[in-house]
Short mmCIF file of C-alpha atoms in Angstrom, two decimals:
data_model
loop_
_atom_site.label_atom_id
_atom_site.label_comp_id
_atom_site.label_asym_id
_atom_site.label_seq_id
_atom_site.Cartn_x
_atom_site.Cartn_y
_atom_site.Cartn_z
CA MET A 270 210.77 39.96 32.54
CA ASN A 271 209.46 43.42 31.68
CA LYS A 272 212.95 45.18 31.63
CA PHE A 273 215.19 45.54 28.64
CA PRO A 274 218.63 44.18 29.44
CA LYS A 275 220.87 45.35 32.27
CA ASP A 276 223.95 46.31 29.78
CA PHE A 277 220.86 48.23 27.68
CA TYR A 278 222.56 51.49 27.07
CA TRP A 279 220.19 54.69 27.34
CA GLY A 280 221.35 58.03 26.16
CA GLY A 281 220.96 60.31 23.22
CA SER A 282 222.70 61.57 20.01
CA ILE A 283 224.06 65.42 19.02
CA ALA A 284 225.83 66.25 15.81
CA ALA A 285 228.63 69.05 16.09
CA HIS A 286 227.59 71.32 13.59
CA GLN A 287 224.00 71.58 15.25
CA CYS A 288 225.23 71.96 18.62
CA GLU A 289 228.47 73.42 18.60
CA GLY A 290 229.13 76.36 17.45
CA ALA A 291 232.43 78.78 18.32
CA TRP A 292 232.49 78.07 14.44
CA GLN A 293 235.93 80.37 14.16
CA GLU A 294 237.30 79.24 17.63
CA GLY A 295 239.92 76.94 18.72
CA GLY A 296 241.60 76.41 15.48
CA LYS A 297 238.50 75.22 13.34
CA GLY A 298 238.13 76.15 9.62
CA PRO A 299 234.89 76.44 7.64
CA GLY A 300 233.16 73.02 7.17
CA MET A 301 229.85 72.29 4.54
CA MET A 302 227.26 73.06 6.98
CA ASP A 303 229.43 77.18 7.78
CA TYR A 304 227.82 77.75 4.39
CA CYS A 305 224.14 76.79 5.23
CA THR A 306 221.19 79.66 5.95
CA SER A 307 218.57 78.56 8.22
CA GLY A 308 215.05 78.14 6.72
CA SER A 309 211.92 76.78 7.44
CA TYR A 310 208.76 73.92 6.70
CA GLU A 311 208.08 76.16 4.06
CA ILE A 312 211.29 77.59 3.17
CA PRO A 313 214.17 75.23 2.22
CA ARG A 314 217.80 76.19 3.54
CA ARG A 315 220.37 77.83 1.25
CA PHE A 316 223.89 76.74 0.44
CA THR A 317 226.06 79.96 -0.45
CA LYS A 318 229.12 80.33 -1.74
CA GLU A 319 230.24 83.25 0.23
CA LEU A 320 228.68 83.91 3.25
CA GLU A 321 225.73 87.05 2.71
CA GLU A 322 225.91 89.75 5.27
CA GLY A 323 222.63 90.01 7.00
CA THR A 324 222.00 86.48 6.67
CA LEU A 325 221.60 83.73 9.41
CA TYR A 326 224.00 80.73 9.50
CA PRO A 327 222.65 78.45 12.53
CA SER A 328 226.02 76.10 12.34
CA HIS A 329 227.63 79.42 13.66
CA LYS A 330 226.75 79.52 17.16
CA ALA A 331 224.03 76.89 18.03
CA ILE A 332 223.46 75.85 21.28
CA ASP A 333 227.01 76.99 22.10
CA PHE A 334 227.96 73.42 23.45
CA TYR A 335 231.51 73.85 22.42
CA HIS A 336 231.73 76.14 25.34
CA ARG A 337 228.80 74.46 27.23
CA TYR A 338 229.73 70.95 27.63
CA LYS A 339 230.58 70.64 30.44
CA GLU A 340 226.96 71.61 32.07
CA ASP A 341 225.22 69.71 29.17
CA ILE A 342 227.03 66.53 30.10
CA ALA A 343 226.65 67.05 33.66
CA MET A 344 222.33 67.54 32.83
CA PHE A 345 222.67 63.73 30.82
CA ALA A 346 224.17 62.32 33.79
CA GLU A 347 221.21 63.61 36.17
CA MET A 348 218.89 62.35 33.43
CA GLY A 349 221.10 58.58 34.12
CA PHE A 350 222.25 58.47 30.55
CA THR A 351 225.01 55.14 29.85
CA ALA A 352 226.16 56.43 26.43
CA LEU A 353 226.28 59.61 24.40
CA ARG A 354 226.54 59.79 20.51
CA ILE A 355 228.42 62.87 19.30
CA SER A 356 230.12 63.55 16.24
CA ILE A 357 233.60 64.75 15.90
CA ASP A 358 234.02 68.01 13.41
CA TRP A 359 236.49 67.38 10.53
CA SER A 360 237.15 70.74 10.08
CA ARG A 361 238.09 70.87 13.72
CA ILE A 362 241.28 68.46 13.43
CA TYR A 363 241.55 69.47 9.35
CA PRO A 364 240.95 72.89 8.99
CA GLN A 365 241.50 72.72 5.24
CA GLY A 366 241.83 68.97 5.26
CA ASP A 367 245.09 68.50 3.41
CA GLU A 368 247.08 69.59 6.16
CA GLU A 369 250.34 67.67 6.74
CA GLN A 370 249.35 68.29 10.47
CA PRO A 371 246.29 68.57 12.73
CA ASN A 372 245.00 71.34 14.48
CA GLN A 373 245.82 69.89 18.53
CA GLU A 374 244.19 72.67 19.96
CA GLY A 375 240.73 70.57 18.09
CA LEU A 376 242.27 67.05 19.49
CA ASN A 377 241.88 68.38 22.66
CA TYR A 378 239.09 69.77 23.09
CA TYR A 379 237.42 66.87 21.90
CA LYS A 380 240.07 64.36 24.16
CA ASP A 381 238.25 67.29 27.03
CA VAL A 382 234.68 66.66 25.95
CA ILE A 383 235.48 62.54 26.14
CA GLN A 384 236.69 62.48 29.66
CA THR A 385 233.74 64.84 30.68
CA LEU A 386 231.43 61.59 29.34
CA ILE A 387 233.77 59.50 31.24
CA ASP A 388 233.98 60.65 34.05
CA TYR A 389 229.95 60.97 34.37
CA HIS A 390 230.54 56.64 33.67
CA ILE A 391 228.94 57.96 29.95
CA GLU A 392 230.04 55.93 27.27
CA PRO A 393 231.04 57.79 24.57
CA ILE A 394 229.76 56.62 21.02
CA VAL A 395 231.66 58.90 17.92
CA THR A 396 230.34 59.74 14.87
CA LEU A 397 233.48 60.96 12.10
CA PHE A 398 231.35 62.32 9.68
CA HIS A 399 228.33 63.52 10.57
CA PHE A 400 227.91 66.12 7.41
CA GLU A 401 230.66 67.80 8.60
CA MET A 402 233.80 68.29 6.31
CA PRO A 403 236.48 71.04 5.46
CA ILE A 404 234.39 73.21 2.52
CA HIS A 405 238.51 73.60 0.79
CA LEU A 406 238.21 69.71 0.54
CA VAL A 407 235.39 69.95 -1.84
CA ARG A 408 236.75 73.42 -3.72
CA LYS A 409 239.84 71.91 -4.26
CA TYR A 410 239.38 68.46 -5.07
CA ASN A 411 235.70 68.54 -6.77
CA THR A 412 234.08 66.98 -2.76
CA TRP A 413 233.93 62.30 -3.13
CA LEU A 414 233.81 62.57 -6.59
CA ASN A 415 237.19 62.61 -5.89
CA ARG A 416 238.41 59.01 -5.16
CA ASP A 417 241.67 61.32 -3.50
CA LEU A 418 239.20 62.06 -0.59
CA ILE A 419 239.51 58.89 0.46
CA ASP A 420 242.88 59.16 1.52
CA PHE A 421 242.51 62.27 2.70
CA TYR A 422 239.35 60.88 5.20
CA LEU A 423 241.21 57.97 6.62
CA LYS A 424 244.17 60.06 7.23
CA TYR A 425 241.69 62.32 9.82
CA VAL A 426 240.56 59.13 11.30
CA LYS A 427 243.68 57.25 11.74
CA THR A 428 245.12 60.84 13.76
CA VAL A 429 241.40 61.58 15.65
CA VAL A 430 241.26 56.91 16.76
CA THR A 431 244.98 57.47 17.52
CA GLU A 432 245.01 60.09 19.88
CA LEU A 433 242.00 58.70 21.64
CA LYS A 434 243.08 55.05 22.13
CA GLY A 435 241.83 53.53 24.92
CA MET A 436 239.03 56.13 26.33
CA VAL A 437 236.58 55.16 22.75
CA LYS A 438 235.77 52.19 22.29
CA TYR A 439 232.47 52.39 20.01
CA TRP A 440 233.00 54.03 16.69
CA VAL A 441 230.19 54.89 13.72
CA THR A 442 231.96 55.82 10.59
CA PHE A 443 229.06 57.40 8.53
CA ASN A 444 226.35 59.03 9.05
CA GLU A 445 223.33 57.85 6.65
CA MET A 446 225.24 58.35 3.88
CA ASN A 447 222.60 55.80 2.28
CA HIS A 448 220.20 58.95 0.92
CA ILE A 449 222.67 59.12 -2.20
CA ASP A 450 221.66 57.10 -4.47
CA PRO A 451 220.59 57.62 -8.88
CA GLN A 452 217.67 56.28 -8.50
CA THR A 453 216.13 58.57 -5.98
CA GLU A 454 215.49 61.78 -7.00
CA ALA A 455 217.93 62.96 -3.97
CA SER A 456 217.13 66.17 -2.59
CA ASP A 457 220.23 69.76 -2.62
CA PHE A 458 219.59 69.18 1.51
CA PHE A 459 220.75 65.18 0.95
CA VAL A 460 223.51 65.95 -2.00
CA TYR A 461 224.96 68.80 -0.26
CA MET A 462 224.50 67.24 4.02
CA LEU A 463 227.09 64.93 1.87
CA ALA A 464 229.30 65.99 -0.49
CA GLY A 465 228.37 69.66 -0.08
CA ILE A 466 227.38 70.47 -3.85
CA THR A 467 224.07 70.56 -4.95
CA ASN A 468 221.80 68.67 -7.29
CA ASP A 469 222.74 71.47 -9.72
CA GLU A 470 226.43 71.54 -9.35
CA LEU A 471 226.58 67.93 -9.88
CA PRO A 472 229.18 67.74 -12.56
CA GLY A 473 228.03 65.16 -16.52
CA ASN A 474 225.88 62.54 -15.89
CA LYS A 475 224.14 63.46 -12.68
CA ARG A 476 223.29 59.72 -12.17
CA GLU A 477 226.39 59.09 -12.15
CA SER A 478 227.82 61.88 -9.99
CA LEU A 479 225.58 60.23 -6.70
CA ALA A 480 226.82 56.58 -8.02
CA ARG A 481 230.53 58.09 -7.60
CA ILE A 482 229.66 59.36 -4.24
CA GLY A 483 227.84 57.37 -2.74
CA TYR A 484 230.55 54.48 -3.97
CA ASN A 485 233.58 56.18 -2.32
CA MET A 486 232.08 57.48 0.31
CA THR A 487 231.20 53.35 0.64
CA LEU A 488 234.68 52.29 -0.02
CA ALA A 489 236.13 55.34 2.53
CA GLY A 490 234.01 53.48 5.18
CA VAL A 491 235.07 49.54 4.61
CA LYS A 492 238.46 50.66 4.51
CA ALA A 493 238.36 52.98 7.82
CA VAL A 494 236.90 49.77 9.77
CA LYS A 495 239.91 47.70 8.87
CA LEU A 496 241.99 50.74 9.97
CA ILE A 497 240.25 51.47 13.18
CA LYS A 498 240.64 48.04 13.78
CA GLU A 499 244.36 47.62 13.56
CA ILE A 500 244.74 50.79 15.90
CA ASP A 501 243.45 49.09 18.82
CA GLU A 502 242.17 45.58 18.06
CA ASN A 503 239.22 46.79 20.75
CA ASN A 504 237.18 48.90 19.31
CA ILE A 505 234.26 48.03 17.46
CA VAL A 506 233.53 50.11 14.64
CA GLY A 507 229.64 50.32 13.03
CA CYS A 508 228.06 52.62 10.53
CA VAL A 509 224.45 54.69 11.11
CA PHE A 510 222.02 54.88 8.48
CA GLY A 511 218.94 56.58 8.18
CA ILE A 512 216.53 53.60 7.48
CA HIS A 513 212.65 54.23 6.32
CA PRO A 514 210.60 51.74 6.17
CA ILE A 515 208.41 52.25 3.14
CA TYR A 516 204.51 50.32 2.96
CA PRO A 517 202.72 49.44 -0.01
CA ARG A 518 199.70 51.43 -0.92
CA ASP A 519 197.66 48.13 -1.18
CA CYS A 520 198.26 44.47 -1.49
CA ASN A 521 198.06 45.10 -5.51
CA PRO A 522 201.28 42.69 -6.28
CA VAL A 523 202.53 45.56 -8.30
CA ASN A 524 202.65 48.30 -5.34
CA ILE A 525 204.13 45.83 -3.25
CA MET A 526 206.63 45.53 -5.28
CA ASN A 527 207.24 49.05 -5.94
CA ALA A 528 207.37 49.63 -1.92
CA PHE A 529 209.79 46.42 -1.86
CA LYS A 530 212.57 47.83 -4.04
CA GLU A 531 211.81 52.01 -2.57
CA MET A 532 212.72 50.57 0.95
CA ASP A 533 215.70 48.28 -0.05
CA ARG A 534 217.73 51.33 -1.70
CA ASP A 535 218.33 52.75 1.30
CA TYR A 536 219.98 49.36 1.93
CA TYR A 537 222.78 48.81 -0.35
CA GLN A 538 225.63 49.70 1.79
CA ILE A 539 224.85 47.78 4.43
CA ASP A 540 224.61 45.06 2.08
CA ALA A 541 228.60 46.88 0.89
CA MET A 542 229.29 46.57 4.49
CA CYS A 543 228.13 43.78 6.09
CA ASN A 544 228.39 40.87 3.27
CA GLY A 545 232.24 42.16 2.66
CA LYS A 546 231.83 43.28 -0.96
CA PHE A 547 229.33 46.00 -3.09
CA PRO A 548 226.58 44.33 -4.23
CA THR A 549 226.56 42.82 -7.92
CA TYR A 550 223.48 43.97 -8.09
CA LYS A 551 223.86 47.60 -7.77
CA ILE A 552 226.52 47.27 -9.94
CA LYS A 553 224.30 46.21 -12.62
CA GLU A 554 222.24 48.26 -11.87
CA TYR A 555 224.20 51.01 -12.88
CA GLU A 556 225.59 49.51 -15.88
CA ASP A 557 221.49 49.85 -17.49
CA PHE A 558 221.51 54.00 -16.53
CA GLY A 559 225.24 52.86 -18.32
CA ILE A 560 227.25 54.00 -15.45
CA GLN A 561 230.58 51.72 -15.19
CA LEU A 562 231.97 51.69 -11.70
CA GLU A 563 235.73 50.71 -11.54
CA ILE A 564 236.14 48.29 -8.77
CA SER A 565 240.07 47.27 -8.62
CA GLU A 566 240.97 44.28 -6.85
CA GLU A 567 242.42 47.04 -3.68
CA ASP A 568 238.70 48.02 -3.76
CA ALA A 569 237.36 44.45 -3.50
CA LYS A 570 239.55 43.15 -1.03
CA ALA A 571 239.02 46.24 0.97
CA PHE A 572 235.43 45.50 0.88
CA ALA A 573 235.57 41.93 1.91
CA GLU A 574 238.02 43.14 5.07
CA GLY A 575 236.38 45.78 6.04
CA LYS A 576 233.09 44.65 7.38
CA ILE A 577 231.12 46.32 9.88
CA ASP A 578 230.29 45.02 13.63
CA PHE A 579 227.24 46.65 14.36
CA ILE A 580 224.95 48.97 12.48
CA GLY A 581 223.62 52.36 13.49
CA LEU A 582 219.58 52.60 13.23
CA ASN A 583 217.90 56.58 12.70
CA TYR A 584 214.56 56.23 12.40
CA TYR A 585 211.88 58.70 12.30
CA GLN A 586 209.02 57.68 10.34
CA THR A 587 207.64 55.16 7.80
CA GLY A 588 206.05 56.02 4.29
CA VAL A 589 203.76 54.98 1.57
CA ALA A 590 205.15 53.94 -2.11
CA LYS A 591 204.56 56.23 -5.23
CA THR A 592 202.29 54.00 -7.26
CA GLY A 593 203.91 55.26 -10.13
CA ASP A 594 201.37 56.94 -12.13
CA GLY A 595 202.12 60.08 -11.48
CA ASN A 596 199.58 61.83 -9.84
CA GLU A 597 201.25 61.34 -6.04
CA ASP A 598 200.79 65.54 -5.33
CA ASP A 599 201.86 64.59 -1.21
CA GLU A 600 205.44 63.75 -1.14
CA LYS A 601 207.32 63.87 1.87
CA LEU A 602 210.90 64.73 2.43
CA PHE A 603 211.92 61.40 2.14
CA GLY A 604 209.96 60.24 -0.76
CA GLY A 605 206.70 58.22 -0.46
CA VAL A 606 203.40 59.81 -0.03
CA GLN A 607 201.35 60.38 4.01
CA ASN A 608 200.28 57.36 5.14
CA PRO A 609 196.27 58.29 6.17
CA PHE A 610 196.30 55.81 8.82
CA LEU A 611 199.22 57.53 10.50
CA LYS A 612 198.97 61.21 12.61
CA GLN A 613 201.63 63.64 11.48
CA SER A 614 204.04 65.99 13.71
CA LYS A 615 204.12 69.71 12.65
CA TRP A 616 206.86 68.86 10.24
CA GLY A 617 204.43 66.29 8.22
CA TRP A 618 206.25 63.37 9.53
CA ALA A 619 204.14 60.43 9.63
CA ILE A 620 204.70 58.76 13.74
CA ASP A 621 204.87 55.05 13.89
CA PRO A 622 206.05 53.44 16.50
CA ILE A 623 205.14 49.34 15.08
CA GLY A 624 207.73 51.09 12.06
CA LEU A 625 210.10 51.13 15.14
CA ARG A 626 209.71 47.15 15.40
CA TYR A 627 208.99 46.54 11.88
CA VAL A 628 212.79 47.59 10.94
CA LEU A 629 215.09 46.66 13.90
CA ASN A 630 213.11 42.93 13.13
CA TYR A 631 213.62 43.06 8.80
CA THR A 632 217.55 44.71 9.56
CA TYR A 633 218.49 42.02 12.22
CA ARG A 634 217.09 39.14 10.35
CA LYS A 635 218.33 40.65 6.81
CA TYR A 636 222.43 40.39 8.82
CA GLY A 637 222.13 39.60 12.11
CA LEU A 638 224.38 42.11 13.68
CA PRO A 639 223.78 43.94 16.42
CA ILE A 640 221.60 47.20 16.59
CA MET A 641 221.65 50.55 18.00
CA VAL A 642 219.23 53.23 17.46
CA THR A 643 221.11 56.07 16.99
CA GLU A 644 218.51 58.54 16.82
CA ASN A 645 214.59 58.77 17.05
CA GLY A 646 212.77 61.34 18.43
CA ILE A 647 209.67 64.36 17.15
CA GLY A 648 210.56 67.86 16.43
CA ALA A 649 207.60 70.01 18.25
CA VAL A 650 207.03 73.73 19.19
CA ASP A 651 207.52 74.10 23.19
CA ILE A 652 206.36 76.23 25.02
CA ILE A 653 207.50 77.78 28.20
CA GLU A 654 204.46 78.33 30.86
CA ASN A 655 205.46 80.17 34.50
CA GLY A 656 208.93 78.69 33.48
CA GLN A 657 207.59 75.28 32.94
CA ILE A 658 208.27 72.89 29.62
CA HIS A 659 204.99 70.21 29.31
CA ASP A 660 205.77 68.19 26.94
CA GLU A 661 203.45 65.68 27.22
CA TYR A 662 203.55 64.90 23.36
CA ARG A 663 206.84 63.87 23.49
CA ILE A 664 206.57 61.63 26.56
CA GLU A 665 203.21 59.95 24.31
CA TYR A 666 205.54 59.72 21.38
CA LEU A 667 208.47 58.32 22.81
CA SER A 668 206.86 56.06 25.27
CA ALA A 669 204.74 54.37 22.02
CA HIS A 670 208.14 53.81 20.44
CA PHE A 671 209.78 51.91 23.49
CA SER A 672 206.98 49.71 23.95
CA GLU A 673 207.48 48.53 20.58
CA MET A 674 211.17 48.13 20.97
CA LYS A 675 210.33 46.47 23.82
CA LYS A 676 208.49 44.05 21.93
CA ALA A 677 211.69 43.83 19.33
CA VAL A 678 213.60 43.02 21.62
CA LEU A 679 211.69 40.96 24.30
CA GLU A 680 209.26 38.84 22.14
CA ASP A 681 211.28 38.77 18.49
CA HIS A 682 214.41 38.59 20.42
CA VAL A 683 216.72 40.57 17.95
CA GLU A 684 220.00 42.22 19.28
CA CYS A 685 219.34 45.65 19.93
CA PHE A 686 221.82 47.12 22.25
CA GLY A 687 220.74 50.52 23.23
CA TYR A 688 218.71 53.44 22.30
CA LEU A 689 220.08 57.18 21.52
CA MET A 690 216.91 59.59 21.30
CA TRP A 691 217.77 62.29 19.02
CA GLY A 692 218.49 65.69 20.01
CA PRO A 693 218.37 64.91 23.92
CA ILE A 694 219.11 68.61 24.30
CA ASP A 695 217.47 71.51 21.85
CA LEU A 696 219.71 71.94 18.84
CA VAL A 697 219.64 73.38 15.42
CA SER A 698 217.09 70.84 13.08
CA ALA A 699 219.28 69.90 10.31
CA THR A 700 216.47 69.39 7.98
CA THR A 701 214.83 72.96 8.10
CA GLY A 702 217.72 75.30 9.64
CA GLU A 703 215.32 76.19 12.75
CA MET A 704 215.82 75.99 16.62
CA LYS A 705 212.06 75.95 17.02
CA LYS A 706 211.96 72.49 16.17
CA ARG A 707 212.62 71.57 19.03
CA TYR A 708 213.65 67.57 20.17
CA GLY A 709 215.18 67.91 23.14
CA PHE A 710 214.69 66.77 27.54
CA ILE A 711 216.11 69.84 27.79
CA TYR A 712 214.98 73.29 26.17
CA VAL A 713 217.09 76.11 25.20
CA ASP A 714 216.78 79.33 25.01
CA LYS A 715 217.74 80.00 21.40
CA TYR A 716 215.59 81.46 18.87
CA ASP A 717 215.10 81.41 15.04
CA ASP A 718 216.22 85.22 14.81
CA GLY A 719 219.26 84.26 16.74
CA THR A 720 218.10 86.07 20.22
CA GLY A 721 218.32 84.30 23.21
CA ASP A 722 220.24 83.86 26.86
CA LEU A 723 220.82 80.08 25.45
CA SER A 724 220.22 79.09 29.24
CA ARG A 725 219.67 74.97 29.86
CA HIS A 726 216.10 74.10 31.18
CA ARG A 727 214.17 70.61 31.83
CA LYS A 728 211.17 69.62 30.48
CA ASP A 729 208.46 67.58 31.81
CA SER A 730 210.67 64.77 29.48
CA PHE A 731 213.45 65.29 31.59
CA TYR A 732 212.23 63.68 34.63
CA TRP A 733 210.14 61.55 32.43
CA TYR A 734 213.04 59.39 30.60
CA GLN A 735 215.33 59.93 33.64
CA ASN A 736 212.76 57.68 35.20
CA VAL A 737 211.95 54.91 32.59
CA ILE A 738 215.79 54.94 32.51
CA LYS A 739 216.06 54.01 35.65
CA THR A 740 213.51 51.02 35.67
CA GLN A 741 215.68 50.00 32.85
CA GLY A 742 212.36 50.44 30.18
CA GLU A 743 210.25 48.72 32.94
CA ASP A 744 207.61 51.98 33.87
CA LEU A 745 207.37 53.58 30.26
#
């Protein structure tokens, strides 16, 4: 057999702050990403306290999925999608985050989006936190540094999951919170995306602040698992992690050890959510930094009772570990250095299809849980020629990754049950805020200066992916 299993999910992933727009419609409150400016590969995005006149904030309009979701979902269905991962913007449900009653208009909107998916026989996979949180919770309650955020989050989760009971089976508690860790040189980008503050705004001991943010989010995640299953025992709950495999510089044992430690930092929260306890090695590691976490008996019980059912895997690239001698001058966004054996995208991301097979094997054998590839793709500059977009580079990238994923499933017997390509429709890049960094099978007529008529156009890859799904991955 050269096909993926019959029940393998094919589809894509999108996030509210990158596609919805309509930032002041439908009762929505201001979210963290509504204060995040546009940027580029050369110029980092900025996070402003107030909205600056004449400054572009991409989330405000994005690609207008809020008004065009029926059209977009119809195009996903035309490709043959059997799953779509969306995120719910917390600030559409509780505009400030601490209200007594939810915004019913926001709940109705998501209910209609999900019903549209169901009508097209597309399985909705719903992420409850994908860098979207009311800015009020950051400013009034000091974000995830305050354990009160856990209660606000659980109230929001209960509201959404209860409202969508029977419509949604697969839930994701958080997206990529594992990038916050005191041992990494966490960029302002990741700290802000997860907590709504920058590195410079972290109070006191910055390492301790990062540890508390990471711990409180992890605790919120396991508590949400139990809550979601109490609402409906048929619910299947996972968490999505951005995993960035790290290779050693060479076979020097010192560099092998450096690579292991650098890569394994991405896994401490998965350990906590799969093994039923916050890892002892992490607690001891924190103590080495003078960080004391208060883990109550109630917390320990929550970890024991809140194990996830599946792992969502976001994979884009691999890296090479630092040697520790301070001589590296080619560091990348996710840490590490460039690999001389691999090509890079135009945004400097290493293209490594075998890395996907490697990380699927590594993660599956570590936990034995089903895995869904929840993000993967290549950002590129697409050119329209005579009304057509010939994106053979995207087809080449995905074909190579699918071939390695197929080996992981069919040869290595990894229990991978779906593939969701990141950005099946062009949307705002989270890392740079650009539109020109395009991922989609569907081109959106929108540009970095905010112009464009938002019309949708099928790229060559649209028809290629349609055939991949039709042949269940046999014809790549």
